[in-house]
Amino acid sequence: MSSSVSPLAPKTVPDMPVIAGIRLATAEAGIRYKNRTDVLLAVMDKGTAVAGVFTKSKCPSAPVEWCRAKLKGGKARALVVNSGNANAFTGKTGRASTALTAKIAAKAVGCSEGEIFLASTGVIGEPLDATKFDGVLGRLAEAAEPGDYLTAAKAIMTTDTFPKVATATVKLGKAKVTINGMAKGAGMIAPDMATMLSFIFTDAPIAPAALQALLKSGVEDTFNAVTIDGDTSTSDTLLAFATGAAAAHGAPKISRASDPRLKAFARAFNQVLANLAEQVARDGEGARKLVEITVEGAKTKASARRIAMSIANSPLVKTAIAGEDANWGRVVMAVGKAGEPADRDKLSISFNGIRVAKSGARDPDYDEAQVSEAMKAPEIAIKVSLGLGKGRDRVMTCDLTKEYVAINGDYRS
């Protein structure tokens, strides 16, 4: 965890309302870090629905495999998250650690092991000593209280420089429901769902299948549209929990994601996801610039996404932004290598609203001094117009600085 906060961090932190049916607690378990919390326990009321999306990595962590298997039950009573050790690439030992953690948590909460969900983040390849949870989870279950999502978010940080939380309140039927979310992630971030660890909580009465559909749809233009370094983690996990407590106040029970009564909730839900995803981009390891890349005029939205990601993941583009250089030649390179339909002579590019290239050549009104001044801003918007169709998409990333190399050069040691 960095000692200095990213200059791109949000200036304010939202007040996180209490959600009925959710209790939180954190502790120091000594997993890897010293003198800081490194384990989070979230306790849910009986009947809480759960949904999840996970990494597409072919080398997933043991907790990812555990959650995938337990998700079929659709119900959750507890979530255990630890930082400092990813419990990934740990073989049979890793699977034994997840089983032991779940056993300890189930005893502490008083539920079945199938209702326990797990997530781990940190170093890959190091065995996780789950015996460190013995006793700790019991104390946390007794101490867990509603609220304090900010403290919970701090416990799951690794190279993050600030805790990431977001909230929204919306009407569902005649009742007011709340959506709270937290996330961690600063490096090894590339979309392939999820792109870090993130946990969403709500008191809305939504059935597991509907919640799953809502989550799967919501990630596409939020977490799946963020990249820091093009590397998809082995541990990527996004879980959503719905306690259903708002039903007591008149919220209708939702069994289908297509239910028209869910429209406003879905918008608010996606806003929370988008907020958290942007915070991940703002906290990119060593980042000094938040970068929004918009591609329009592509053949399809999918084509625009692939081109935008080609630009966002280019080290040459990202280092140029770090150096405050509007090097559109590198953007042209990234468009050309994406393998998607593109016509050099129709291509236009702008940086922060200033067009630098038009119809395949430098813009005739190009002013180096004007563009250089614009590149000093902490937020950079790159817009690429292909002139081929109606496909459009947007992704978020950050610049690539020397500090990124410093952070990752000795992360394991």
Coordinates of C-alpha atoms in Angstrom, one line a residue:
M1 CA 0.0 0.0 0.0
S2 CA 1.5 3.3 -1.1
S3 CA 2.2 6.0 1.6
S4 CA 1.1 8.8 -0.8
V5 CA -2.4 9.1 -2.2
S6 CA -2.9 9.3 -6.0
P7 CA -3.3 12.9 -7.2
L8 CA -6.3 11.6 -9.1
A9 CA -8.2 10.4 -6.0
P10 CA -11.7 11.7 -5.6
K11 CA -11.8 14.9 -3.5
T12 CA -14.6 13.7 -1.4
V13 CA -15.8 10.4 0.0
P14 CA -19.5 9.7 0.1
D15 CA -21.4 8.9 3.3
M16 CA -22.2 5.2 3.1
P17 CA -25.7 4.5 4.4
V18 CA -26.4 1.4 6.5
I19 CA -28.0 -1.5 4.6
A20 CA -30.3 -3.7 6.6
G21 CA -29.1 -7.3 6.7
I22 CA -25.3 -6.4 6.2
R23 CA -22.8 -6.3 9.0
L24 CA -19.0 -5.6 8.6
A25 CA -15.9 -6.1 10.6
T26 CA -12.1 -6.0 9.9
A27 CA -9.0 -7.2 11.7
E28 CA -5.3 -7.7 11.5
A29 CA -4.6 -11.4 10.8
G30 CA -0.9 -11.0 9.9
I31 CA -1.3 -12.5 6.4
R32 CA 1.5 -10.4 5.0
Y33 CA 1.3 -6.9 6.1
K34 CA 2.2 -5.6 9.6
N35 CA 0.3 -3.0 11.6
R36 CA -2.7 -2.8 9.3
T37 CA -6.0 -4.6 8.8
D38 CA -5.9 -7.4 6.2
V39 CA -9.1 -9.4 6.6
L40 CA -12.7 -8.3 6.1
L41 CA -15.8 -10.3 7.2
A42 CA -19.2 -9.3 5.9
V43 CA -22.1 -11.1 7.6
M44 CA -25.4 -11.3 5.7
D45 CA -28.9 -12.1 7.0
K46 CA -30.5 -15.4 6.0
G47 CA -32.0 -15.4 2.6
T48 CA -29.5 -13.0 1.0
A49 CA -29.2 -13.6 -2.7
V50 CA -25.7 -13.6 -4.4
A51 CA -24.5 -13.2 -7.9
G52 CA -20.9 -13.0 -9.3
V53 CA -18.7 -12.6 -12.3
F54 CA -15.1 -13.7 -12.3
T55 CA -11.8 -13.6 -14.2
K56 CA -11.6 -15.4 -17.5
S57 CA -8.0 -16.3 -16.7
K58 CA -7.2 -20.0 -17.3
C59 CA -5.1 -19.9 -14.1
P60 CA -7.8 -18.7 -11.6
S61 CA -7.1 -18.5 -7.9
A62 CA -8.5 -21.1 -5.4
P63 CA -11.1 -18.6 -4.0
V64 CA -12.4 -17.9 -7.6
E65 CA -12.9 -21.6 -8.1
W66 CA -14.6 -21.9 -4.7
C67 CA -17.0 -19.0 -5.4
R68 CA -17.9 -20.3 -8.9
A69 CA -18.9 -23.6 -7.3
K70 CA -20.9 -22.1 -4.5
L71 CA -22.7 -19.5 -6.7
K72 CA -25.0 -22.2 -7.9
G73 CA -26.8 -22.2 -4.5
G74 CA -27.7 -18.6 -5.0
K75 CA -27.6 -17.7 -1.3
A76 CA -24.9 -16.2 0.9
R77 CA -24.4 -15.6 4.7
A78 CA -20.8 -14.4 4.7
L79 CA -18.0 -13.0 2.7
V80 CA -14.3 -13.3 3.7
V81 CA -11.7 -11.2 2.0
N82 CA -8.0 -11.1 2.8
S83 CA -5.3 -8.9 1.3
G84 CA -1.6 -9.7 1.0
N85 CA -1.9 -13.1 -0.4
A86 CA -3.9 -14.1 -3.6
N87 CA -4.0 -17.8 -2.8
A88 CA -3.4 -18.3 -6.5
F89 CA -1.1 -20.9 -8.2
T90 CA -1.0 -22.7 -4.8
G91 CA -2.3 -26.1 -6.0
K92 CA -3.9 -28.5 -3.5
T93 CA -2.6 -26.4 -0.6
G94 CA -4.6 -23.4 -1.9
R95 CA -7.8 -25.5 -2.3
A96 CA -7.3 -26.8 1.3
S97 CA -6.9 -23.2 2.5
T98 CA -10.2 -22.1 1.0
A99 CA -12.0 -25.1 2.5
L100 CA -10.5 -24.4 5.9
T101 CA -11.3 -20.7 5.7
A102 CA -14.9 -21.5 4.7
K103 CA -15.2 -24.0 7.6
I104 CA -13.9 -21.5 10.1
A105 CA -16.2 -18.8 8.7
A106 CA -19.3 -21.1 8.7
K107 CA -18.8 -22.0 12.3
A108 CA -18.3 -18.3 13.2
V109 CA -21.5 -17.2 11.5
G110 CA -23.6 -20.3 12.0
C111 CA -24.3 -21.4 8.5
S112 CA -23.3 -24.0 5.9
E113 CA -20.0 -23.7 4.1
G114 CA -21.9 -23.4 0.9
E115 CA -23.1 -20.0 1.9
I116 CA -19.5 -18.7 2.5
F117 CA -17.9 -16.6 -0.3
L118 CA -14.2 -15.9 -0.4
A119 CA -11.8 -13.6 -2.1
S120 CA -8.1 -13.1 -1.8
T121 CA -5.7 -10.5 -3.2
G122 CA -2.0 -10.0 -3.1
V123 CA 1.1 -12.1 -4.0
I124 CA 0.6 -15.0 -6.4
G125 CA 2.3 -18.3 -5.7
E126 CA 2.7 -18.1 -1.9
P127 CA 0.7 -20.5 0.3
L128 CA -2.0 -18.9 2.4
D129 CA -2.0 -20.0 6.0
A130 CA -5.7 -20.2 6.7
T131 CA -5.1 -21.2 10.3
K132 CA -4.5 -17.4 10.9
F133 CA -8.2 -17.0 10.4
D134 CA -9.0 -19.4 13.3
G135 CA -10.3 -17.3 16.2
V136 CA -10.1 -14.1 14.2
L137 CA -13.3 -14.8 12.2
G138 CA -15.1 -15.7 15.4
R139 CA -14.3 -12.4 17.0
L140 CA -15.2 -10.6 13.8
A141 CA -18.6 -12.3 13.6
E142 CA -19.4 -11.1 17.1
A143 CA -18.0 -7.6 16.5
A144 CA -19.6 -7.1 13.1
E145 CA -21.8 -4.0 12.8
P146 CA -23.8 -2.2 10.1
G147 CA -22.0 0.5 8.2
D148 CA -18.3 1.6 8.0
Y149 CA -17.8 0.6 4.4
L150 CA -14.7 2.8 4.2
T151 CA -12.9 0.9 6.9
A152 CA -13.9 -2.3 5.1
A153 CA -12.5 -1.0 1.8
K154 CA -9.2 -0.2 3.5
A155 CA -8.7 -3.7 4.7
I156 CA -8.7 -5.2 1.2
M157 CA -6.2 -2.7 -0.3
T158 CA -2.8 -3.9 -1.7
T159 CA -1.0 -1.3 -3.9
D160 CA -4.1 0.9 -3.8
T161 CA -3.5 4.4 -2.5
F162 CA -7.0 5.1 -1.4
P163 CA -10.1 3.0 -0.5
K164 CA -12.8 2.9 -3.2
V165 CA -16.5 3.2 -2.2
A166 CA -19.6 4.3 -3.9
T167 CA -23.3 4.5 -3.1
A168 CA -26.7 5.2 -4.6
T169 CA -30.3 5.4 -3.4
V170 CA -33.3 4.7 -5.6
K171 CA -37.0 3.9 -5.4
L172 CA -38.1 0.3 -6.0
G173 CA -41.8 0.3 -6.0
K174 CA -42.8 2.5 -3.1
A175 CA -39.7 1.8 -1.1
K176 CA -36.3 3.5 -1.0
V177 CA -33.5 1.0 -1.5
T178 CA -29.7 1.5 -1.1
I179 CA -26.8 0.2 -3.2
N180 CA -23.3 0.3 -1.6
G181 CA -20.2 -0.8 -3.3
M182 CA -16.4 -1.1 -2.6
A183 CA -13.5 -2.1 -4.8
K184 CA -9.8 -2.6 -4.7
G185 CA -7.5 -2.5 -7.7
A186 CA -4.5 -0.5 -9.0
G187 CA -2.4 -2.9 -11.0
M188 CA -2.8 -6.1 -13.0
I189 CA -6.0 -4.6 -14.3
A190 CA -7.5 -5.5 -17.7
P191 CA -11.1 -6.3 -18.5
D192 CA -12.1 -9.9 -18.6
M193 CA -14.5 -9.7 -15.7
A194 CA -14.0 -8.8 -13.2
T195 CA -10.9 -6.6 -13.2
M196 CA -10.1 -6.5 -9.5
L197 CA -12.1 -7.3 -6.4
S198 CA -15.4 -5.5 -5.9
F199 CA -18.4 -6.1 -3.7
I200 CA -21.9 -4.7 -4.1
F201 CA -24.5 -4.7 -1.3
T202 CA -28.2 -3.8 -1.5
D203 CA -31.4 -4.3 0.5
A204 CA -33.5 -4.7 -2.6
P205 CA -35.4 -8.0 -2.8
I206 CA -34.0 -9.4 -6.0
A207 CA -33.8 -13.1 -6.8
P208 CA -30.4 -14.7 -7.6
A209 CA -31.1 -15.2 -11.3
A210 CA -32.2 -11.6 -11.8
L211 CA -29.3 -10.3 -9.8
Q212 CA -26.9 -12.4 -11.9
A213 CA -28.3 -11.0 -15.2
L214 CA -28.2 -7.5 -13.9
L215 CA -24.5 -7.9 -12.8
K216 CA -23.4 -9.6 -16.0
S217 CA -25.0 -6.8 -18.1
G218 CA -23.7 -4.0 -15.8
V219 CA -20.0 -4.9 -16.0
E220 CA -19.7 -4.6 -19.8
D221 CA -19.5 -0.8 -20.0
T222 CA -18.0 -0.3 -16.5
F223 CA -15.4 -2.7 -15.1
N224 CA -14.9 -4.4 -18.5
A225 CA -14.1 -1.0 -20.0
V226 CA -11.2 -0.2 -17.7
T227 CA -7.5 -1.2 -18.1
I228 CA -4.4 -0.2 -16.3
D229 CA -1.7 -2.4 -17.8
G230 CA -3.5 -5.0 -19.9
D231 CA -2.9 -7.8 -17.4
T232 CA -5.9 -9.7 -16.2
S233 CA -5.6 -11.0 -12.6
T234 CA -6.0 -14.6 -11.5
S235 CA -8.2 -13.3 -8.7
D236 CA -10.7 -11.0 -10.4
T237 CA -14.0 -11.2 -8.5
L238 CA -17.1 -9.1 -8.5
L239 CA -19.9 -10.3 -6.1
A240 CA -23.3 -8.7 -5.5
F241 CA -25.4 -9.4 -2.4
A242 CA -29.1 -8.6 -2.1
T243 CA -30.6 -9.0 1.4
G244 CA -34.2 -8.3 0.4
A245 CA -34.8 -6.3 3.6
A246 CA -36.5 -3.5 1.7
A247 CA -39.4 -5.9 1.1
A248 CA -40.6 -5.1 4.6
H249 CA -41.0 -1.5 3.5
G250 CA -42.9 -2.2 0.3
A251 CA -40.3 -3.0 -2.2
P252 CA -41.6 -5.6 -4.7
K253 CA -39.8 -8.9 -5.0
I254 CA -38.1 -9.1 -8.4
S255 CA -37.6 -12.4 -10.0
R256 CA -36.6 -11.3 -13.6
A257 CA -34.0 -8.8 -14.7
S258 CA -36.5 -7.7 -17.5
D259 CA -39.1 -6.6 -14.9
P260 CA -39.9 -3.0 -15.8
R261 CA -40.0 -2.1 -12.1
L262 CA -36.2 -2.7 -12.0
K263 CA -35.3 0.0 -14.6
A264 CA -34.4 2.8 -12.2
F265 CA -32.6 0.4 -9.9
A266 CA -30.6 -1.0 -12.8
R267 CA -29.5 2.5 -13.7
A268 CA -28.4 3.2 -10.1
F269 CA -26.7 -0.1 -9.9
N270 CA -24.7 0.6 -13.1
Q271 CA -23.8 4.0 -11.8
V272 CA -22.2 2.5 -8.7
L273 CA -20.3 0.0 -10.9
A274 CA -19.1 2.9 -13.2
N275 CA -18.1 5.0 -10.2
L276 CA -16.0 2.2 -8.7
A277 CA -14.5 1.3 -12.1
E278 CA -13.4 4.9 -12.6
Q279 CA -11.8 5.0 -9.2
V280 CA -9.8 2.0 -10.1
A281 CA -8.5 3.9 -13.2
R282 CA -7.8 6.9 -11.0
D283 CA -5.6 4.7 -8.7
G284 CA -3.6 3.0 -11.4
E285 CA -0.2 2.2 -10.1
G286 CA 2.0 5.4 -10.4
A287 CA -0.8 7.2 -12.4
R288 CA -0.7 10.9 -12.8
K289 CA -3.2 11.2 -15.6
L290 CA -6.8 9.8 -15.9
V291 CA -7.4 9.0 -19.6
E292 CA -10.7 8.6 -21.3
I293 CA -10.6 7.1 -24.8
T294 CA -13.6 7.3 -27.1
V295 CA -13.7 5.7 -30.5
E296 CA -16.6 6.6 -32.8
G297 CA -17.5 5.9 -36.4
A298 CA -16.4 2.2 -36.2
K299 CA -18.2 -0.6 -38.0
T300 CA -19.6 -1.9 -34.7
K301 CA -19.5 -1.2 -31.0
A302 CA -17.4 -4.3 -30.5
S303 CA -14.9 -3.1 -33.1
A304 CA -14.8 0.3 -31.4
R305 CA -14.1 -1.4 -28.0
R306 CA -11.2 -3.4 -29.4
I307 CA -9.6 -0.3 -31.0
A308 CA -10.1 1.7 -27.8
M309 CA -8.4 -1.0 -25.8
S310 CA -5.6 -1.2 -28.3
I311 CA -5.0 2.5 -27.6
A312 CA -5.5 2.2 -23.9
N313 CA -3.1 -0.7 -23.5
S314 CA -0.3 0.7 -25.7
P315 CA 2.8 1.5 -23.5
L316 CA 3.8 4.0 -26.2
V317 CA 0.6 5.9 -25.9
K318 CA 0.5 5.8 -22.1
T319 CA 4.1 7.0 -21.8
A320 CA 3.5 9.8 -24.2
I321 CA 0.6 10.9 -22.0
A322 CA 2.8 10.7 -18.9
G323 CA 5.3 13.0 -20.8
E324 CA 2.4 15.3 -21.7
D325 CA 3.1 14.7 -25.4
A326 CA 0.1 14.7 -27.8
N327 CA 1.8 12.1 -29.9
W328 CA -1.0 11.2 -32.3
G329 CA 1.3 9.0 -34.3
R330 CA 1.2 6.5 -31.5
V331 CA -2.5 6.6 -31.5
V332 CA -2.5 5.9 -35.2
M333 CA -0.2 3.0 -34.6
A334 CA -2.6 1.5 -32.0
V335 CA -5.6 1.9 -34.2
G336 CA -3.7 0.2 -37.1
K337 CA -2.5 -2.8 -35.0
A338 CA -6.0 -3.5 -33.5
G339 CA -6.9 -5.7 -36.4
E340 CA -10.3 -4.0 -36.9
P341 CA -11.6 -2.1 -40.0
A342 CA -10.0 1.3 -40.3
D343 CA -9.2 3.7 -43.2
R344 CA -6.1 5.8 -42.6
D345 CA -7.4 8.6 -44.9
K346 CA -10.7 8.9 -42.9
L347 CA -9.0 9.0 -39.5
S348 CA -9.3 12.0 -37.2
I349 CA -7.8 12.3 -33.7
S350 CA -8.3 14.9 -30.9
F351 CA -6.7 15.4 -27.5
N352 CA -8.9 17.2 -24.9
G353 CA -11.2 18.6 -27.6
I354 CA -8.3 19.9 -29.8
R355 CA -8.2 18.1 -33.1
V356 CA -4.6 17.2 -34.0
A357 CA -5.2 15.0 -37.0
K358 CA -7.8 15.0 -39.7
S359 CA -8.5 12.8 -42.8
G360 CA -5.3 10.9 -42.3
A361 CA -2.9 13.8 -41.8
R362 CA -2.0 16.5 -39.3
D363 CA -4.8 19.0 -38.8
P364 CA -4.2 22.2 -40.9
D365 CA -5.0 24.3 -37.8
Y366 CA -2.6 22.4 -35.5
D367 CA -1.0 24.5 -32.8
E368 CA 1.8 22.8 -30.9
A369 CA 1.7 25.3 -28.0
Q370 CA -2.1 25.0 -27.6
V371 CA -2.0 21.2 -27.5
S372 CA 1.0 21.1 -25.2
E373 CA -0.8 23.2 -22.7
A374 CA -3.9 21.0 -22.9
M375 CA -1.8 17.9 -22.1
K376 CA -0.8 19.3 -18.7
A377 CA -4.3 18.7 -17.5
P378 CA -4.7 15.8 -15.0
E379 CA -7.5 14.3 -17.1
I380 CA -6.9 13.6 -20.8
A381 CA -9.7 12.8 -23.3
I382 CA -8.6 11.1 -26.5
K383 CA -11.2 10.9 -29.3
V384 CA -10.7 8.9 -32.4
S385 CA -13.2 9.2 -35.4
L386 CA -12.9 6.4 -37.9
G387 CA -15.6 7.5 -40.3
L388 CA -16.8 4.0 -41.2
G389 CA -20.0 3.4 -39.3
K390 CA -22.1 4.1 -36.2
G391 CA -20.1 1.9 -33.8
R392 CA -19.0 3.8 -30.6
D393 CA -17.4 2.9 -27.3
R394 CA -15.5 4.4 -24.4
V395 CA -12.8 3.0 -22.1
M396 CA -10.9 4.4 -19.1
T397 CA -7.2 4.0 -18.4
C398 CA -4.3 6.0 -17.0
D399 CA -0.7 7.0 -18.0
L400 CA 2.4 4.8 -17.5
T401 CA 5.0 6.4 -15.3
K402 CA 8.4 5.4 -13.8
E403 CA 6.6 4.8 -10.5
Y404 CA 4.7 1.9 -12.1
V405 CA 8.0 0.2 -12.8
A406 CA 9.2 0.9 -9.3
I407 CA 6.1 -0.5 -7.7
N408 CA 6.1 -3.7 -9.7
G409 CA 9.9 -4.2 -9.8
D410 CA 9.9 -5.3 -6.2
Y411 CA 6.3 -6.1 -5.5
R412 CA 6.9 -9.7 -4.5
S413 CA 10.1 -9.1 -2.5

